[in-house]
Amino acid sequence: MRHLALALALVPQALPAQPGQPAFTDRSAGMEDQVYGGGWTHFVGGGVAILDCDGDAMPELLAAGGANPTRLWHNDTAPGGDIAFTALPFDDPGEVTGAYPLDMDGDGRLDLAVLRVGPNRYYRGGPDCAFTDATAAWGLPERDAWSTAFSATWEPGNDRPTLAIGNYVDRSDPDGPFESCDTNLLLRPEGEGYAATELSPGYCALSMLFSDWQRSGRADLRVSNDRHYYVKGGHEQIWRLDPLTERVADEGLQRLMLWGMGIASQDITGDGLPEVMLTSMGDQWLMYNRGDHYEAAPYATGATATRPFLGDDGRPSTGWHAQFADVDNDGIEDLFIAKGNVDQMPGLATEDPNNLLMGRADGTFVEAAGEAGIATMVRSRGAGLADLNADGRLDLVVVNRRAPLEVWQNATPGTGHWLEVTLQQPGGNSRAVGAVIELRRPDGKVEAREVTVGGGHASGRAVPEHFGLGDVTRAELRVRWPGGAVSDWRPVEADSRLRLAPDGPDGAGLRTLP
C-alpha cells in the first residue's frame, strides 16, 4: 500500500482501469540469453534494429549485445498469432552498441549499419536474412571510435546515402574522459567510396536524426549530446548540409544543455511540422516545432516523465530511447520512453520503469505503463514499436543492460482501425527516405509522417508507417516524394497494408504494388 500511495502521489494523472486500456503480453520466452552487457563502454548504447529481412512482411530483430553476442532473431510468428523468434547465424563483430536498417546500395533489400566500440560495420542484405560484410566494398572508412548514434539521408542527385556517425568519448585522450568528447563524422558518397568530414566540435553524441524540420525540402541533422562528459560549453546541435554549417541560437533555436540520450520526432499538433522529444536525465523535453523556433511543452502536458511513477525511488529518472506511436489505434499519437540508471549513479533512480504515455485529444499525455504490464524495473536502453505479428497493433521490443531482452505483444482490447504504408521508388533511395506521407481524415484533420533513418537510442526501424484511425474506416492519402513531387489525394480503406510507388512522370499518381 505504501508503494501504491507514493505512485499515485507522483503521478496523479495515471489512467484508471477502463475497457480498451493498453495491455501487453510477455513473449520473451527463449530469448533470455540476449543481454546487453559489458563495462564502461557499454553503459550507453544497447540498441535493436527492426526490419523484414526475408520478405514475408514479418519483421526480424538484430539486438546489440555489447560485450555479449549480437544476435539476429528470425520472426517465426503466424499472422495474428503469438509472437515467437528463433536465433539465426550472424557474423557478430563484437562490442556492438546499436544498429540501423536501410537500403545502402539501392537493390531493394535492407542492409545494416552496425555501430561498435571499434570500427563500425556495414552489411549487405541478401536472400533469407543472409548478411555479408560490405564495409570495404562500399568504400566506407574504418575509424576506431566509440560510436553511439547514426542517421542517414539522400542528398539531391545522389543514389547513395549520406551517413552521419555520432561518436561518444575519445577513449585515446589521456586527459579524459570528462571534456574529451570525440568528433562526429559525415560520410558523403564520392567516386566509388565515401569521403569523411568531421563534424566538430562534438559533444558526446548519443542520438542523431536527419529530418526536414521546417518542411523546406532540405534535411538538417539534429544531434543530442550528453552533458555528463562535455560538462561545459556543449549543447544540442543542428547541422545544415549545404553549406555544411552548424545552426546557432540566434536562428530561433534554444541553446539547450542536456544529458541528451535519445531523439523522437512526429507531428502531434496537426500543423505538418514535426515535434521533437529529447530524452535526458531528469526531465524529458518535448519541444513544439513552431517553424522558426522550438517551444518547450509545459509541465502540465504530462510528457516530462521526470521521476519514476511506480515504487519508492523518488530520485530523477534517466530516459533513453523514445518513440511516438499509436498503441491503441485511437488516432492520437502515444509516446514510449525507455528508462534506466546508467549503471549505479547515486543521484538517479535505480528502479526506474519505462513510460507508456497515452496521448489525449487535448494534447496531453497520461501514464499507462503500469496498467499495460510493461513497467519492469531493469535498466532499459534501446527499443522499438512495430507490428510483429501482422494484427494491426504495435508490439514492443526493449533491450536491457545486464538483463534479458523484452518482447511484448500488444493485447489491447477494442483498438481502433489502422493503416500501414510502405513506399517504394526507382533509384538508389528505394524506400523513399525523406518522403512525407499525409493522411487526411473525413473531418479534415491531416497527419503528416516523414520517412526517416536514425534517432531513438542506438535503435532503428525499417517497417511500414503505421497510422491509427480510431473509428474512421475511409480516409485519403497523398505522398510528398523526395525531390518535390506531390501526388494527388487518393482514397484508402482502413485495416489495410499498402505498398505505394509514384505513377506518372510528375509523380501525381500513386501506384499500388503487390
Coordinates of N, CA, C and O in Angstrom, one line a residue, residues 167-301:
N167 N 29.9 9.9 -32.4 CA 30.9 9.3 -31.6 C 30.9 9.9 -30.2 O 30.6 11.1 -30.0
Y168 N 31.1 9.0 -29.2 CA 31.0 9.4 -27.8 C 32.3 9.9 -27.2 O 32.9 10.8 -27.9
V169 N 32.8 9.4 -26.2 CA 34.1 9.9 -25.6 C 35.3 9.4 -26.4 O 35.2 8.2 -26.9
D170 N 36.3 10.2 -26.5 CA 37.5 9.8 -27.2 C 38.3 9.0 -26.2 O 38.9 9.5 -25.2
R171 N 38.3 7.7 -26.4 CA 39.0 6.8 -25.4 C 40.5 6.9 -25.4 O 41.2 6.5 -24.5
S172 N 41.1 7.6 -26.4 CA 42.5 7.7 -26.5 C 43.0 9.0 -25.8 O 44.3 9.2 -25.7
D173 N 42.1 9.8 -25.4 CA 42.5 11.1 -24.8 C 43.0 10.8 -23.3 O 42.2 10.4 -22.5
P174 N 44.3 11.1 -23.0 CA 44.8 10.8 -21.7 C 44.3 11.7 -20.6 O 44.4 11.4 -19.4
D175 N 43.7 12.8 -21.0 CA 43.1 13.7 -20.0 C 41.6 13.5 -19.8 O 41.0 14.2 -19.0
G176 N 41.1 12.4 -20.5 CA 39.6 12.2 -20.3 C 39.3 11.4 -19.1 O 40.2 11.2 -18.2
P177 N 38.0 11.0 -19.0 CA 37.0 11.1 -20.0 C 36.2 12.4 -20.1 O 35.6 12.7 -21.1
F178 N 36.3 13.2 -19.0 CA 35.5 14.4 -19.0 C 36.1 15.5 -19.9 O 37.3 15.6 -19.9
E179 N 35.3 16.2 -20.6 CA 35.7 17.2 -21.6 C 36.6 16.6 -22.7 O 37.5 17.3 -23.2
S180 N 36.3 15.3 -23.0 CA 37.1 14.7 -24.1 C 36.2 14.0 -25.1 O 36.4 12.9 -25.5
C181 N 35.2 14.7 -25.5 CA 34.2 14.2 -26.4 C 34.9 14.1 -27.8 O 35.6 15.0 -28.2
D182 N 34.6 13.0 -28.5 CA 35.1 12.8 -29.8 C 34.4 13.6 -30.9 O 33.2 14.1 -30.6
T183 N 35.0 13.8 -32.0 CA 34.2 14.4 -33.1 C 33.3 13.4 -33.8 O 33.6 12.2 -33.8
N184 N 32.3 13.9 -34.5 CA 31.4 13.1 -35.2 C 31.8 13.1 -36.7 O 32.6 14.0 -37.1
L185 N 31.2 12.2 -37.5 CA 31.6 12.1 -38.9 C 30.4 12.3 -39.8 O 29.3 11.7 -39.5
L186 N 30.6 13.0 -40.9 CA 29.7 13.0 -42.0 C 30.3 12.3 -43.2 O 31.4 12.6 -43.6
L187 N 29.7 11.2 -43.7 CA 30.2 10.4 -44.8 C 29.3 10.6 -46.0 O 28.2 10.3 -46.0
R188 N 30.0 11.2 -47.0 CA 29.3 11.5 -48.3 C 29.8 10.7 -49.4 O 31.0 10.5 -49.5
P189 N 28.9 10.2 -50.3 CA 29.4 9.4 -51.5 C 30.4 10.2 -52.3 O 30.1 11.4 -52.6
E190 N 31.5 9.6 -52.7 CA 32.5 10.2 -53.5 C 33.1 9.1 -54.4 O 33.8 8.2 -53.8
G191 N 33.0 9.2 -55.7 CA 33.6 8.2 -56.5 C 32.9 6.9 -56.2 O 31.7 6.7 -56.1
E192 N 33.8 5.8 -56.0 CA 33.3 4.5 -55.7 C 33.1 4.3 -54.2 O 32.7 3.2 -53.8
G193 N 33.5 5.3 -53.4 CA 33.5 5.1 -52.0 C 32.8 6.3 -51.3 O 31.9 6.9 -51.8
Y194 N 33.4 6.7 -50.1 CA 32.8 7.7 -49.3 C 34.0 8.6 -48.8 O 35.1 8.2 -48.5
A195 N 33.7 9.9 -48.7 CA 34.6 10.9 -48.2 C 34.1 11.3 -46.8 O 32.9 11.6 -46.6
A196 N 35.0 11.3 -45.8 CA 34.7 11.6 -44.4 C 35.0 13.1 -44.1 O 36.1 13.6 -44.4
T197 N 34.0 13.8 -43.5 CA 34.2 15.1 -43.0 C 33.9 15.1 -41.5 O 32.9 14.6 -41.1
E198 N 34.8 15.7 -40.7 CA 34.5 15.8 -39.3 C 33.5 16.9 -39.0 O 33.5 18.0 -39.5
L199 N 32.5 16.5 -38.1 CA 31.5 17.5 -37.6 C 32.1 17.9 -36.2 O 32.0 17.2 -35.2
S200 N 32.8 19.0 -36.2 CA 33.5 19.5 -35.0 C 33.0 20.9 -34.6 O 32.8 21.7 -35.5
P201 N 32.8 21.2 -33.3 CA 33.1 20.3 -32.2 C 32.0 19.2 -32.0 O 30.9 19.4 -32.4
G202 N 32.4 18.1 -31.4 CA 31.5 17.1 -31.0 C 31.3 17.1 -29.5 O 32.3 17.4 -28.8
Y203 N 30.1 16.8 -29.0 CA 29.8 17.0 -27.6 C 29.3 15.7 -27.0 O 28.4 15.6 -26.2
C204 N 29.8 14.5 -27.4 CA 29.4 13.2 -26.9 C 28.0 12.9 -27.4 O 27.1 12.8 -26.5
A205 N 27.8 12.6 -28.7 CA 26.5 12.4 -29.2 C 26.0 11.0 -28.8 O 26.7 10.0 -28.8
L206 N 24.7 11.0 -28.5 CA 24.0 9.7 -28.2 C 22.8 9.5 -29.1 O 22.2 8.4 -29.0
S207 N 22.5 10.5 -29.9 CA 21.4 10.3 -30.9 C 21.5 11.3 -32.0 O 22.0 12.4 -31.7
M208 N 21.1 10.9 -33.2 CA 21.1 11.8 -34.4 C 19.9 11.6 -35.2 O 19.4 10.4 -35.3
L209 N 19.4 12.6 -35.9 CA 18.3 12.4 -36.8 C 18.3 13.4 -37.9 O 18.2 14.6 -37.6
F210 N 18.4 13.0 -39.1 CA 18.2 13.8 -40.3 C 16.7 14.0 -40.5 O 15.9 13.0 -40.5
S211 N 16.2 15.2 -40.6 CA 14.8 15.4 -40.9 C 14.6 16.8 -41.6 O 15.5 17.7 -41.4
D212 N 13.6 16.9 -42.4 CA 13.2 18.2 -43.0 C 12.4 18.9 -41.9 O 11.1 18.9 -42.0
W213 N 13.0 19.5 -40.9 CA 12.3 20.0 -39.8 C 11.4 21.2 -40.1 O 10.3 21.3 -39.5
Q214 N 11.7 22.0 -41.1 CA 10.9 23.1 -41.5 C 10.1 22.9 -42.7 O 9.4 23.7 -43.2
R215 N 10.1 21.6 -43.2 CA 9.4 21.2 -44.5 C 9.8 22.2 -45.6 O 9.0 22.7 -46.4
S216 N 11.1 22.4 -45.7 CA 11.7 23.3 -46.7 C 12.2 22.6 -47.9 O 12.7 23.2 -48.9
G217 N 12.2 21.2 -47.8 CA 12.8 20.5 -48.9 C 14.3 20.1 -48.6 O 15.0 19.5 -49.4
R218 N 14.8 20.5 -47.4 CA 16.2 20.3 -47.0 C 16.2 19.6 -45.7 O 15.6 20.0 -44.7
A219 N 17.0 18.5 -45.6 CA 17.2 17.8 -44.4 C 18.3 18.4 -43.6 O 19.4 18.6 -44.1
D220 N 18.1 18.6 -42.3 CA 19.1 19.1 -41.4 C 19.4 18.0 -40.4 O 18.5 17.2 -40.1
L221 N 20.5 17.9 -39.8 CA 20.9 16.9 -38.8 C 20.8 17.4 -37.4 O 21.6 18.3 -37.0
R222 N 19.9 16.9 -36.6 CA 19.9 17.2 -35.2 C 20.7 16.2 -34.4 O 20.7 15.0 -34.7
V223 N 21.5 16.7 -33.4 CA 22.4 15.8 -32.6 C 22.1 16.1 -31.2 O 22.1 17.2 -30.7
S224 N 21.8 15.0 -30.4 CA 21.6 15.1 -29.0 C 22.8 14.6 -28.2 O 23.3 13.6 -28.5
N225 N 23.3 15.5 -27.3 CA 24.6 15.3 -26.7 C 24.5 15.2 -25.2 O 23.6 15.7 -24.5
D226 N 25.5 14.5 -24.6 CA 25.5 14.1 -23.2 C 26.4 15.1 -22.4 O 27.6 15.0 -22.4
R227 N 25.7 15.9 -21.6 CA 26.4 16.9 -20.8 C 27.3 16.3 -19.7 O 28.2 16.9 -19.2
H228 N 27.0 15.0 -19.4 CA 27.8 14.3 -18.4 C 29.3 14.4 -18.7 O 30.2 14.5 -17.8
Y229 N 29.6 14.3 -20.0 CA 31.0 14.3 -20.4 C 31.4 15.6 -21.1 O 32.6 15.9 -21.0
Y230 N 30.5 16.3 -21.8 CA 31.0 17.6 -22.3 C 31.1 18.6 -21.2 O 31.8 19.6 -21.3
V231 N 30.4 18.5 -20.1 CA 30.5 19.2 -18.9 C 30.1 20.7 -19.0 O 29.2 21.2 -18.4
K232 N 30.8 21.4 -19.9 CA 30.6 22.8 -20.1 C 30.9 23.2 -21.6 O 31.7 22.5 -22.2
G233 N 30.2 24.2 -22.0 CA 30.5 24.7 -23.4 C 29.7 23.9 -24.5 O 29.7 24.4 -25.6
G234 N 29.2 22.8 -24.2 CA 28.5 22.0 -25.2 C 27.0 22.3 -25.2 O 26.5 23.1 -24.4
H235 N 26.3 21.7 -26.2 CA 24.9 22.0 -26.3 C 24.3 21.1 -27.3 O 25.0 20.4 -28.1
E236 N 23.0 21.0 -27.4 CA 22.3 20.3 -28.5 C 22.6 21.0 -29.8 O 22.8 22.2 -29.8
Q237 N 22.7 20.2 -30.9 CA 23.2 20.8 -32.2 C 22.2 20.5 -33.3 O 21.6 19.5 -33.3
I238 N 22.2 21.4 -34.3 CA 21.6 21.1 -35.6 C 22.6 21.6 -36.7 O 23.1 22.7 -36.7
W239 N 22.9 20.7 -37.6 CA 23.8 21.0 -38.7 C 23.1 21.1 -40.1 O 22.3 20.2 -40.4
R240 N 23.3 22.1 -40.8 CA 22.9 22.2 -42.2 C 23.9 21.4 -43.1 O 25.1 21.4 -42.7
L241 N 23.5 20.9 -44.2 CA 24.4 20.2 -45.1 C 24.9 21.1 -46.2 O 26.0 20.8 -46.7
D242 N 24.2 22.0 -46.7 CA 24.6 22.8 -47.8 C 24.3 24.3 -47.6 O 23.2 24.7 -47.8
P243 N 25.4 25.1 -47.2 CA 26.7 24.6 -46.9 C 26.8 24.0 -45.5 O 25.9 24.2 -44.7
L244 N 27.8 23.2 -45.3 CA 27.9 22.5 -44.0 C 28.2 23.5 -42.9 O 29.4 23.9 -42.7
T245 N 27.2 23.8 -42.1 CA 27.3 24.8 -41.0 C 26.4 24.4 -39.9 O 25.4 23.7 -40.1
E246 N 26.8 24.8 -38.7 CA 26.0 24.5 -37.5 C 25.1 25.7 -37.3 O 25.5 26.8 -37.3
R247 N 23.8 25.4 -37.2 CA 22.8 26.4 -36.8 C 23.1 26.9 -35.4 O 23.5 26.1 -34.5
V248 N 22.8 28.1 -35.2 CA 23.1 28.7 -33.9 C 21.9 29.3 -33.2 O 20.8 29.4 -33.9
A249 N 22.1 29.8 -32.0 CA 20.9 30.2 -31.2 C 20.2 31.4 -31.8 O 18.9 31.5 -31.6
D250 N 20.9 32.3 -32.5 CA 20.2 33.4 -33.0 C 19.3 33.1 -34.2 O 18.7 34.0 -34.8
E251 N 19.3 31.9 -34.6 CA 18.4 31.5 -35.7 C 17.1 30.9 -35.2 O 16.4 30.1 -35.8
G252 N 16.7 31.3 -34.0 CA 15.4 30.9 -33.4 C 15.5 29.6 -32.6 O 14.5 29.0 -32.2
L253 N 16.7 29.1 -32.4 CA 16.9 27.9 -31.6 C 17.3 28.2 -30.2 O 18.0 29.1 -29.9
Q254 N 16.7 27.4 -29.3 CA 17.1 27.5 -27.9 C 18.4 26.8 -27.7 O 18.7 25.7 -28.3
R255 N 19.3 27.3 -26.9 CA 20.6 26.7 -26.6 C 20.4 25.8 -25.5 O 20.4 26.2 -24.3
L256 N 20.1 24.5 -25.8 CA 19.8 23.5 -24.7 C 21.0 22.8 -24.3 O 21.8 22.3 -25.2
M257 N 21.2 22.6 -23.0 CA 22.3 21.8 -22.5 C 21.7 20.7 -21.7 O 21.2 20.9 -20.6
L258 N 21.7 19.5 -22.3 CA 21.1 18.4 -21.7 C 22.0 17.2 -21.4 O 23.1 17.2 -22.0
W259 N 21.6 16.2 -20.6 CA 22.2 14.9 -20.6 C 21.5 14.1 -21.7 O 20.8 13.1 -21.5
G260 N 21.7 14.6 -23.0 CA 20.9 14.1 -24.1 C 21.2 12.7 -24.5 O 22.3 12.3 -24.6
M261 N 20.1 11.9 -24.7 CA 20.3 10.4 -24.9 C 19.5 9.9 -26.1 O 20.0 9.0 -26.8
G262 N 18.3 10.4 -26.4 CA 17.5 9.9 -27.5 C 16.7 11.0 -28.1 O 16.5 12.1 -27.5
I263 N 16.3 10.8 -29.4 CA 15.5 11.7 -30.1 C 14.3 10.9 -30.7 O 14.5 9.9 -31.3
A264 N 13.1 11.5 -30.6 CA 11.9 11.0 -31.3 C 11.3 12.2 -32.0 O 11.4 13.3 -31.5
S265 N 10.7 12.0 -33.1 CA 10.1 13.0 -33.9 C 8.8 12.6 -34.5 O 8.7 11.5 -35.0
Q266 N 7.8 13.5 -34.4 CA 6.5 13.2 -35.0 C 5.7 14.5 -34.9 O 5.7 15.2 -33.9
D267 N 4.9 14.8 -36.0 CA 3.9 15.9 -35.9 C 2.8 15.5 -35.0 O 2.0 14.6 -35.4
I268 N 2.6 16.1 -33.9 CA 1.5 15.8 -33.0 C 0.5 16.9 -32.8 O -0.5 16.8 -32.1
T269 N 0.8 18.1 -33.5 CA -0.1 19.2 -33.4 C -1.0 19.4 -34.6 O -1.9 20.2 -34.6
G270 N -0.7 18.7 -35.7 CA -1.5 18.8 -36.9 C -1.2 19.9 -37.8 O -1.9 20.1 -38.8
D271 N 0.0 20.6 -37.6 CA 0.4 21.7 -38.5 C 1.4 21.2 -39.6 O 1.8 22.0 -40.3
G272 N 1.7 19.9 -39.6 CA 2.6 19.4 -40.6 C 4.1 19.4 -40.2 O 4.9 18.8 -40.9
L273 N 4.4 20.1 -39.1 CA 5.8 20.3 -38.7 C 6.1 19.3 -37.6 O 5.3 19.1 -36.7
P274 N 7.2 18.5 -37.7 CA 7.5 17.5 -36.7 C 7.9 18.1 -35.3 O 8.9 18.9 -35.3
E275 N 7.3 17.7 -34.3 CA 7.8 18.0 -32.9 C 9.0 17.1 -32.7 O 9.3 16.1 -33.4
V276 N 9.7 17.4 -31.6 CA 10.9 16.6 -31.2 C 10.8 16.3 -29.7 O 10.4 17.1 -28.9
M277 N 11.1 15.0 -29.4 CA 11.2 14.6 -28.0 C 12.7 14.3 -27.7 O 13.3 13.5 -28.4
L278 N 13.3 14.9 -26.7 CA 14.7 14.7 -26.3 C 14.7 14.1 -24.9 O 14.3 14.7 -23.9
T279 N 15.2 12.9 -24.8 CA 15.3 12.2 -23.5 C 16.6 12.7 -22.8 O 17.6 13.1 -23.5
S280 N 16.6 12.5 -21.5 CA 17.6 13.1 -20.7 C 17.6 12.5 -19.3 O 16.7 11.7 -19.0
M281 N 18.6 12.9 -18.5 CA 18.5 12.6 -17.0 C 17.5 13.7 -16.4 O 17.7 14.9 -16.6
G282 N 16.6 13.2 -15.6 CA 15.6 14.2 -15.1 C 14.5 14.4 -16.1 O 13.8 13.5 -16.5
D283 N 14.3 15.7 -16.5 CA 13.2 16.0 -17.4 C 13.5 15.4 -18.8 O 14.6 15.4 -19.3
Q284 N 12.3 14.9 -19.4 CA 12.3 14.6 -20.8 C 11.7 15.8 -21.5 O 10.7 16.3 -21.1
W285 N 12.3 16.3 -22.6 CA 12.0 17.5 -23.2 C 11.2 17.3 -24.5 O 11.7 16.9 -25.5
L286 N 9.9 17.6 -24.4 CA 9.0 17.7 -25.6 C 9.0 19.1 -26.1 O 8.7 20.0 -25.4
M287 N 9.5 19.2 -27.4 CA 9.6 20.6 -28.0 C 8.7 20.7 -29.1 O 8.7 19.9 -30.1
Y288 N 7.8 21.7 -29.1 CA 6.9 22.0 -30.2 C 7.6 22.7 -31.3 O 8.4 23.7 -31.0
N289 N 7.4 22.3 -32.5 CA 8.0 22.9 -33.7 C 7.1 24.1 -34.1 O 6.0 23.8 -34.6
R290 N 7.6 25.3 -34.0 CA 6.8 26.5 -34.4 C 7.3 27.0 -35.7 O 7.0 28.2 -36.1
G291 N 8.1 26.3 -36.5 CA 8.6 26.7 -37.8 C 9.9 27.5 -37.7 O 10.9 27.0 -38.2
D292 N 9.9 28.6 -37.0 CA 11.1 29.4 -36.9 C 11.7 29.3 -35.5 O 12.8 29.9 -35.3
H293 N 11.1 28.5 -34.6 CA 11.7 28.3 -33.3 C 11.0 27.0 -32.7 O 10.0 26.6 -33.2
Y294 N 11.6 26.5 -31.6 CA 11.0 25.4 -30.9 C 10.6 26.0 -29.5 O 11.2 26.9 -28.9
E295 N 9.5 25.4 -29.0 CA 8.9 25.9 -27.7 C 8.7 24.6 -26.8 O 8.1 23.7 -27.2
A296 N 9.3 24.7 -25.6 CA 9.2 23.6 -24.7 C 7.7 23.4 -24.3 O 7.0 24.4 -23.9
A297 N 7.2 22.2 -24.3 CA 5.9 21.9 -23.8 C 5.8 22.1 -22.3 O 6.7 21.8 -21.6
P298 N 4.7 22.7 -21.8 CA 4.6 22.9 -20.4 C 4.5 21.6 -19.6 O 4.1 20.6 -20.1
Y299 N 4.9 21.7 -18.3 CA 4.9 20.5 -17.5 C 3.5 19.9 -17.5 O 3.4 18.6 -17.4
A300 N 2.5 20.6 -17.5 CA 1.1 20.1 -17.4 C 0.8 19.2 -18.6 O -0.2 18.4 -18.5
T301 N 1.6 19.2 -19.7 CA 1.4 18.3 -20.8 C 1.5 16.8 -20.4 O 0.9 16.0 -21.0

